[in-house]
Short mmCIF file of C-alpha atoms and ligand atoms in Angstrom, two decimals:
data_model
loop_
_atom_site.label_atom_id
_atom_site.label_comp_id
_atom_site.label_asym_id
_atom_site.label_seq_id
_atom_site.Cartn_x
_atom_site.Cartn_y
_atom_site.Cartn_z
CA MET A 14 38.32 -61.16 -22.60
CA HIS A 15 36.18 -62.06 -19.54
CA THR A 16 38.11 -65.09 -18.47
CA GLN A 17 41.49 -63.45 -18.25
CA THR A 18 43.45 -63.67 -15.02
CA HIS A 19 43.25 -60.36 -13.23
CA THR A 20 45.56 -58.87 -10.69
CA ASP A 21 44.24 -55.29 -10.66
CA ASP A 22 43.97 -53.56 -7.29
CA SER A 23 40.97 -51.48 -8.34
CA LEU A 24 37.54 -53.13 -8.52
CA SER A 25 35.90 -50.39 -10.57
CA GLY A 26 38.01 -51.11 -13.66
CA LEU A 27 37.09 -54.77 -13.44
CA LEU A 28 33.40 -53.87 -13.58
CA ASP A 29 33.78 -52.11 -16.93
CA LEU A 30 31.67 -53.79 -19.62
CA THR A 31 32.52 -51.44 -22.49
CA GLY A 32 32.39 -53.23 -25.84
CA GLN A 33 30.36 -56.16 -24.56
CA VAL A 34 26.90 -57.17 -25.75
CA ALA A 35 24.37 -58.31 -23.14
CA LEU A 36 20.97 -59.92 -23.62
CA VAL A 37 18.57 -59.69 -20.67
CA THR A 38 15.31 -61.65 -20.90
CA GLY A 39 12.09 -60.37 -19.30
CA ALA A 40 13.74 -56.96 -18.95
CA GLY A 41 10.65 -54.84 -19.59
CA GLN A 42 10.11 -54.21 -15.87
CA GLY A 43 11.23 -55.25 -12.40
CA VAL A 44 14.52 -57.03 -11.80
CA GLY A 45 15.33 -57.49 -15.50
CA GLU A 46 14.86 -53.76 -16.16
CA ALA A 47 17.26 -52.90 -13.31
CA VAL A 48 19.80 -55.41 -14.66
CA ALA A 49 19.55 -53.96 -18.18
CA ARG A 50 20.03 -50.42 -16.86
CA MET A 51 22.98 -51.37 -14.68
CA LEU A 52 24.77 -53.36 -17.40
CA ALA A 53 24.29 -50.40 -19.76
CA ALA A 54 25.62 -47.99 -17.11
CA GLN A 55 28.77 -50.15 -16.94
CA GLY A 56 29.21 -49.72 -20.71
CA ALA A 57 27.54 -52.82 -22.19
CA THR A 58 25.29 -52.62 -25.22
CA VAL A 59 22.06 -54.22 -24.03
CA ALA A 60 19.38 -56.19 -25.86
CA VAL A 61 16.26 -55.68 -23.74
CA ASN A 62 13.93 -58.62 -24.23
CA ASP A 63 10.32 -58.91 -23.15
CA TYR A 64 7.33 -60.67 -24.64
CA ARG A 65 5.48 -57.37 -24.21
CA ALA A 66 7.09 -55.35 -27.02
CA GLU A 67 6.07 -51.98 -25.56
CA ARG A 68 7.88 -52.78 -22.31
CA ALA A 69 11.08 -53.87 -24.06
CA ASP A 70 11.07 -50.81 -26.32
CA GLY A 71 10.29 -48.48 -23.40
CA VAL A 72 13.24 -49.67 -21.30
CA ALA A 73 15.57 -49.59 -24.33
CA ALA A 74 14.48 -46.01 -25.07
CA ASP A 75 15.10 -44.99 -21.43
CA ILE A 76 18.60 -46.49 -21.56
CA GLU A 77 19.36 -44.66 -24.80
CA ALA A 78 18.01 -41.42 -23.33
CA ALA A 79 20.53 -41.88 -20.50
CA SER A 80 23.33 -42.16 -23.12
CA GLY A 81 23.50 -45.96 -23.03
CA ARG A 82 23.21 -48.31 -25.99
CA ALA A 83 20.17 -50.59 -26.11
CA LEU A 84 17.74 -52.37 -28.40
CA GLY A 85 14.25 -53.59 -27.48
CA VAL A 86 13.59 -57.16 -28.69
CA GLN A 87 10.17 -58.79 -28.46
CA ALA A 88 10.31 -62.58 -27.98
CA ASP A 89 8.68 -65.26 -25.85
CA VAL A 90 11.50 -67.21 -24.18
CA SER A 91 9.32 -70.32 -23.98
CA ASP A 92 8.94 -70.49 -27.79
CA PRO A 93 11.93 -72.05 -29.62
CA GLU A 94 11.36 -70.17 -32.90
CA SER A 95 10.83 -66.85 -31.16
CA VAL A 96 14.05 -67.32 -29.16
CA GLN A 97 16.12 -68.20 -32.23
CA ALA A 98 14.73 -65.19 -34.10
CA MET A 99 15.70 -63.01 -31.11
CA ALA A 100 19.26 -64.37 -31.04
CA ASP A 101 19.63 -63.86 -34.80
CA LEU A 102 18.31 -60.29 -34.60
CA VAL A 103 20.54 -59.34 -31.66
CA THR A 104 23.64 -60.79 -33.34
CA ARG A 105 22.83 -58.99 -36.60
CA GLU A 106 22.07 -55.61 -34.97
CA LEU A 107 24.47 -55.53 -32.00
CA GLY A 108 27.00 -58.33 -32.53
CA PRO A 109 27.51 -61.68 -30.78
CA VAL A 110 26.18 -61.93 -27.24
CA ASP A 111 28.87 -61.94 -24.51
CA ILE A 112 26.50 -61.86 -21.51
CA LEU A 113 23.14 -63.62 -21.22
CA VAL A 114 20.93 -62.93 -18.21
CA ASN A 115 18.04 -65.42 -18.04
CA ASN A 116 15.70 -63.30 -15.96
CA ALA A 117 12.25 -63.89 -17.49
CA GLY A 118 10.18 -65.82 -14.99
CA ASN A 119 6.65 -66.67 -14.07
CA ALA A 120 5.53 -67.29 -10.49
CA GLY A 121 2.14 -68.27 -11.88
CA ALA A 122 -0.18 -67.02 -9.18
CA ASP A 123 -2.45 -64.12 -10.02
CA GLN A 124 -0.94 -61.94 -7.35
CA SER A 125 -2.93 -58.88 -8.30
CA ALA A 126 -6.11 -60.79 -7.48
CA LEU A 127 -4.53 -62.58 -4.49
CA ALA A 128 -6.16 -65.72 -5.84
CA PRO A 129 -5.93 -68.73 -3.50
CA VAL A 130 -3.32 -71.18 -4.77
CA PRO A 131 -4.54 -74.80 -5.09
CA LYS A 132 -2.62 -77.45 -3.18
CA PHE A 133 -0.24 -79.34 -5.43
CA TRP A 134 -2.26 -82.55 -5.11
CA GLU A 135 -5.35 -80.68 -6.24
CA SER A 136 -3.63 -78.88 -9.12
CA ASP A 137 -4.39 -79.70 -12.73
CA PRO A 138 -1.32 -80.91 -14.66
CA ALA A 139 -2.57 -78.82 -17.58
CA ASP A 140 -1.87 -75.72 -15.43
CA TRP A 141 1.80 -76.51 -14.81
CA ALA A 142 3.01 -75.52 -18.27
CA PRO A 143 3.51 -71.76 -17.69
CA TRP A 144 5.79 -72.41 -14.70
CA ILE A 145 7.88 -75.04 -16.45
CA ASP A 146 7.88 -73.43 -19.92
CA VAL A 147 9.22 -70.05 -18.79
CA ASN A 148 11.27 -70.82 -15.66
CA PHE A 149 12.92 -74.01 -16.96
CA THR A 150 12.52 -74.54 -20.72
CA GLY A 151 12.89 -70.80 -21.39
CA VAL A 152 16.30 -70.80 -19.65
CA LEU A 153 17.47 -73.75 -21.78
CA LEU A 154 16.19 -72.21 -25.02
CA ALA A 155 17.71 -68.75 -24.49
CA THR A 156 20.99 -70.28 -23.34
CA ARG A 157 21.19 -72.65 -26.30
CA SER A 158 20.58 -69.77 -28.72
CA VAL A 159 23.78 -67.93 -27.70
CA VAL A 160 26.10 -70.22 -25.72
CA GLY A 161 27.48 -72.00 -28.82
CA GLY A 162 28.81 -68.65 -30.03
CA MET A 163 30.36 -67.97 -26.61
CA VAL A 164 32.09 -71.36 -26.71
CA GLU A 165 33.41 -70.65 -30.22
CA ARG A 166 34.76 -67.25 -29.20
CA GLY A 167 36.24 -68.61 -25.95
CA HIS A 168 34.46 -66.26 -23.55
CA GLY A 169 31.02 -65.54 -22.18
CA ARG A 170 28.78 -65.24 -19.16
CA VAL A 171 25.44 -66.92 -18.50
CA ILE A 172 23.56 -65.83 -15.38
CA THR A 173 20.14 -67.24 -14.48
CA VAL A 174 17.75 -65.68 -12.01
CA ILE A 175 16.12 -68.30 -9.86
CA SER A 176 14.21 -67.95 -6.59
CA ASP A 177 14.86 -68.95 -3.02
CA ALA A 178 11.78 -71.11 -3.70
CA GLY A 179 14.09 -73.23 -5.86
CA ARG A 180 16.58 -73.61 -2.97
CA VAL A 181 14.41 -74.04 0.11
CA GLY A 182 10.95 -74.66 -1.39
CA GLU A 183 7.68 -72.70 -1.02
CA ALA A 184 4.46 -74.48 -0.04
CA ASP A 185 2.31 -72.26 -2.29
CA LEU A 186 4.71 -72.43 -5.23
CA VAL A 187 5.48 -76.12 -5.52
CA VAL A 188 5.81 -76.45 -9.31
CA TYR A 189 7.59 -73.08 -9.55
CA SER A 190 10.03 -74.27 -6.84
CA GLY A 191 10.76 -77.36 -8.94
CA ALA A 192 11.15 -75.44 -12.19
CA LYS A 193 13.59 -72.95 -10.60
CA ALA A 194 15.57 -75.78 -8.94
CA GLY A 195 15.68 -77.52 -12.32
CA ALA A 196 17.08 -74.38 -13.94
CA ALA A 197 19.79 -74.24 -11.24
CA GLY A 198 20.67 -77.89 -11.84
CA PHE A 199 20.89 -77.22 -15.57
CA MET A 200 23.23 -74.29 -14.88
CA ARG A 201 25.55 -76.49 -12.80
CA GLY A 202 25.83 -79.02 -15.64
CA LEU A 203 26.25 -76.22 -18.15
CA ALA A 204 28.98 -74.63 -16.05
CA LYS A 205 31.06 -77.79 -16.18
CA SER A 206 30.48 -78.32 -19.90
CA VAL A 207 31.41 -74.76 -20.97
CA ALA A 208 34.19 -74.02 -18.45
CA PRO A 209 36.96 -75.44 -20.68
CA HIS A 210 35.86 -72.89 -23.29
CA GLY A 211 36.17 -69.86 -21.03
CA VAL A 212 32.43 -69.45 -20.38
CA THR A 213 31.00 -69.15 -16.85
CA ALA A 214 27.48 -70.01 -15.67
CA ASN A 215 25.97 -68.96 -12.32
CA CYS A 216 22.59 -68.45 -10.69
CA VAL A 217 21.28 -65.71 -8.44
CA ALA A 218 18.44 -66.79 -6.11
CA LEU A 219 16.07 -64.03 -5.05
CA GLY A 220 13.97 -63.49 -1.98
CA ALA A 221 11.00 -61.09 -2.24
CA VAL A 222 11.95 -58.10 -4.40
CA ARG A 223 9.60 -55.14 -4.88
CA THR A 224 8.56 -55.35 -8.53
CA PRO A 225 5.25 -54.52 -10.23
CA THR A 226 4.31 -58.20 -10.10
CA ILE A 227 4.40 -58.56 -6.32
CA GLU A 228 3.50 -54.94 -5.48
CA PRO A 229 -0.29 -55.57 -5.37
CA MET A 230 0.27 -58.33 -2.81
CA LEU A 231 2.37 -55.97 -0.66
CA GLN A 232 -0.46 -53.43 -0.57
CA ASN A 233 -2.17 -55.85 1.82
CA GLU A 234 -0.95 -54.71 5.27
CA ALA A 235 -1.27 -58.17 6.89
CA ILE A 236 0.64 -59.90 4.09
CA LEU A 237 3.36 -57.22 4.13
CA LYS A 238 3.85 -57.60 7.90
CA LYS A 239 4.07 -61.40 7.57
CA VAL A 240 6.55 -61.16 4.69
CA LEU A 241 8.74 -58.61 6.50
CA ARG A 242 8.97 -60.82 9.60
CA ALA A 243 10.72 -63.43 7.42
CA TYR A 244 13.44 -60.96 6.37
CA PRO A 245 16.08 -60.41 9.09
CA LEU A 246 17.41 -57.27 7.36
CA GLY A 247 13.98 -55.72 7.89
CA ARG A 248 13.10 -54.74 4.34
CA LEU A 249 12.22 -56.34 1.04
CA GLY A 250 14.67 -56.30 -1.84
CA GLU A 251 14.75 -53.56 -4.45
CA PRO A 252 15.51 -54.50 -8.09
CA ALA A 253 18.95 -52.88 -7.78
CA ASP A 254 19.92 -55.41 -5.05
CA PRO A 255 20.08 -58.44 -7.37
CA ALA A 256 21.12 -56.25 -10.33
CA ALA A 257 24.35 -55.35 -8.51
CA LEU A 258 25.35 -59.01 -8.00
CA ILE A 259 24.32 -59.96 -11.54
CA THR A 260 26.41 -57.10 -12.95
CA PHE A 261 29.37 -58.28 -10.85
CA LEU A 262 28.98 -61.87 -12.10
CA ALA A 263 28.82 -60.56 -15.69
CA SER A 264 32.04 -58.61 -15.29
CA PRO A 265 35.73 -59.50 -15.63
CA ALA A 266 35.92 -59.29 -11.80
CA ALA A 267 34.06 -62.63 -11.59
CA SER A 268 36.27 -64.56 -14.01
CA TRP A 269 37.05 -67.37 -11.53
CA ILE A 270 33.47 -67.96 -10.38
CA THR A 271 31.30 -70.61 -12.03
CA GLY A 272 28.70 -73.27 -11.25
CA GLN A 273 27.41 -71.41 -8.18
CA THR A 274 24.03 -70.20 -6.89
CA TYR A 275 24.13 -67.00 -4.86
CA PRO A 276 21.15 -65.93 -2.72
CA VAL A 277 20.19 -62.23 -2.59
CA ASN A 278 17.48 -62.38 0.01
CA GLY A 279 17.95 -60.10 3.02
CA GLY A 280 18.75 -63.13 5.17
CA TYR A 281 15.47 -64.96 4.40
CA SER A 282 17.31 -68.27 4.15
CA VAL A 283 20.72 -68.51 5.74
CA SER A 284 22.94 -71.44 4.85
CA ALA A 285 26.53 -72.56 4.58
N1 LIG B 21 10.10 -60.27 -7.50
C1 LIG B 21 10.34 -61.26 -6.64
O1 LIG B 21 10.00 -61.19 -5.45
C2 LIG B 21 11.05 -62.50 -7.10
C3 LIG B 21 11.39 -63.46 -6.13
C4 LIG B 21 12.07 -64.60 -6.52
C5 LIG B 21 12.43 -64.77 -7.85
N2 LIG B 21 12.06 -63.83 -8.78
C6 LIG B 21 12.46 -64.07 -10.17
O2 LIG B 21 13.11 -62.92 -10.66
C7 LIG B 21 12.84 -62.76 -12.05
C8 LIG B 21 12.27 -61.38 -12.31
O3 LIG B 21 11.13 -61.22 -11.47
P1 LIG B 21 10.29 -59.87 -11.49
O4 LIG B 21 9.53 -59.83 -10.20
O5 LIG B 21 11.13 -58.73 -11.89
O6 LIG B 21 9.25 -60.23 -12.64
P2 LIG B 21 8.13 -59.33 -13.33
O7 LIG B 21 6.97 -60.25 -13.53
O8 LIG B 21 7.91 -58.05 -12.61
O9 LIG B 21 8.78 -59.01 -14.74
C9 LIG B 21 9.09 -60.04 -15.61
C10 LIG B 21 9.07 -59.54 -17.03
O10 LIG B 21 9.28 -60.71 -17.84
C11 LIG B 21 8.38 -60.68 -18.91
N3 LIG B 21 8.11 -62.05 -19.32
C12 LIG B 21 7.32 -62.97 -18.68
N4 LIG B 21 7.29 -64.11 -19.38
C13 LIG B 21 8.08 -63.92 -20.47
C14 LIG B 21 8.43 -64.74 -21.57
N5 LIG B 21 7.92 -65.97 -21.70
N6 LIG B 21 9.28 -64.24 -22.50
C15 LIG B 21 9.78 -62.98 -22.38
N7 LIG B 21 9.45 -62.16 -21.37
C16 LIG B 21 8.61 -62.62 -20.43
C17 LIG B 21 7.14 -59.97 -18.39
O11 LIG B 21 6.39 -59.37 -19.45
C18 LIG B 21 7.74 -58.93 -17.44
O12 LIG B 21 7.96 -57.69 -18.09
C19 LIG B 21 11.91 -63.92 -12.42
O13 LIG B 21 12.66 -65.00 -12.93
C20 LIG B 21 11.28 -64.31 -11.09
O14 LIG B 21 10.85 -65.65 -11.08
C21 LIG B 21 11.39 -62.71 -8.43
#
């Protein structure tokens, strides 16, 4: 059981996820893919969700080819019916979910086109939905679909990927900043409500991580230089950087950690 007291001297045993079922949303590429691979490498059976079915199935097939256990599951985390169907399918095929990683996110901007972002006061409220629906409502929907079972069974892990934008704010990502901060606030309330039932809930807040979504922006030399100047450790994140912390938080090693938000950001924002 995840929430057991541990006194082991060796960390590696405490990172063993054999026999556990994990669901990772938006895991068809980028950070979610790295999380799915790492959880599987630690022994978990992983439901790989993406709303692009071919991405989910591709990552699941790669995990299976590497001797892991995985299932691709197409669902849109912002659609209540789609999320419930996903939870039902995963439970039927793999068993009840022990670990949920809310990773699916939407920064909104068309970064491949480097489109100028309108100022918040010039933005159209009709355009806010994708930020709020995926980054906030999607987290609530996916969590609701599995956390009741965790509470019943007396153990579970919920980990939500937010952004440093949700901690310190980003001028070009105002609504996204709010949606991510909202998700973190939700996780703090959730943590307190599920703690008596042996379930933990934490957030990981990312700085810029090299994923297919931001790669086109980084091809621009001037933008890359500007971004790198903001990162004291002198490089951008790789998907394995947050995946390592998320895997730790999902493991028995983290059984006394809940209600927290941990930055993984190369020193971009430094705080107490
Ligand atoms: N990459 C970064 O620099 C960065 C920085 C801060 C925070 N984040 C956060 O980290 C998480 C992962 O980011 P990434 O860069 O790997 O993203 P990405 O865009 O590269 O990959 C996200 C995946 O999620 C899927 N997805 C999008 N909306 C979905 C939905 N409604 N339902 C199911 N799947 C959906 C996409 O198809 C895609 O495969 C996101 O929550 C993002 O907001 C990323």
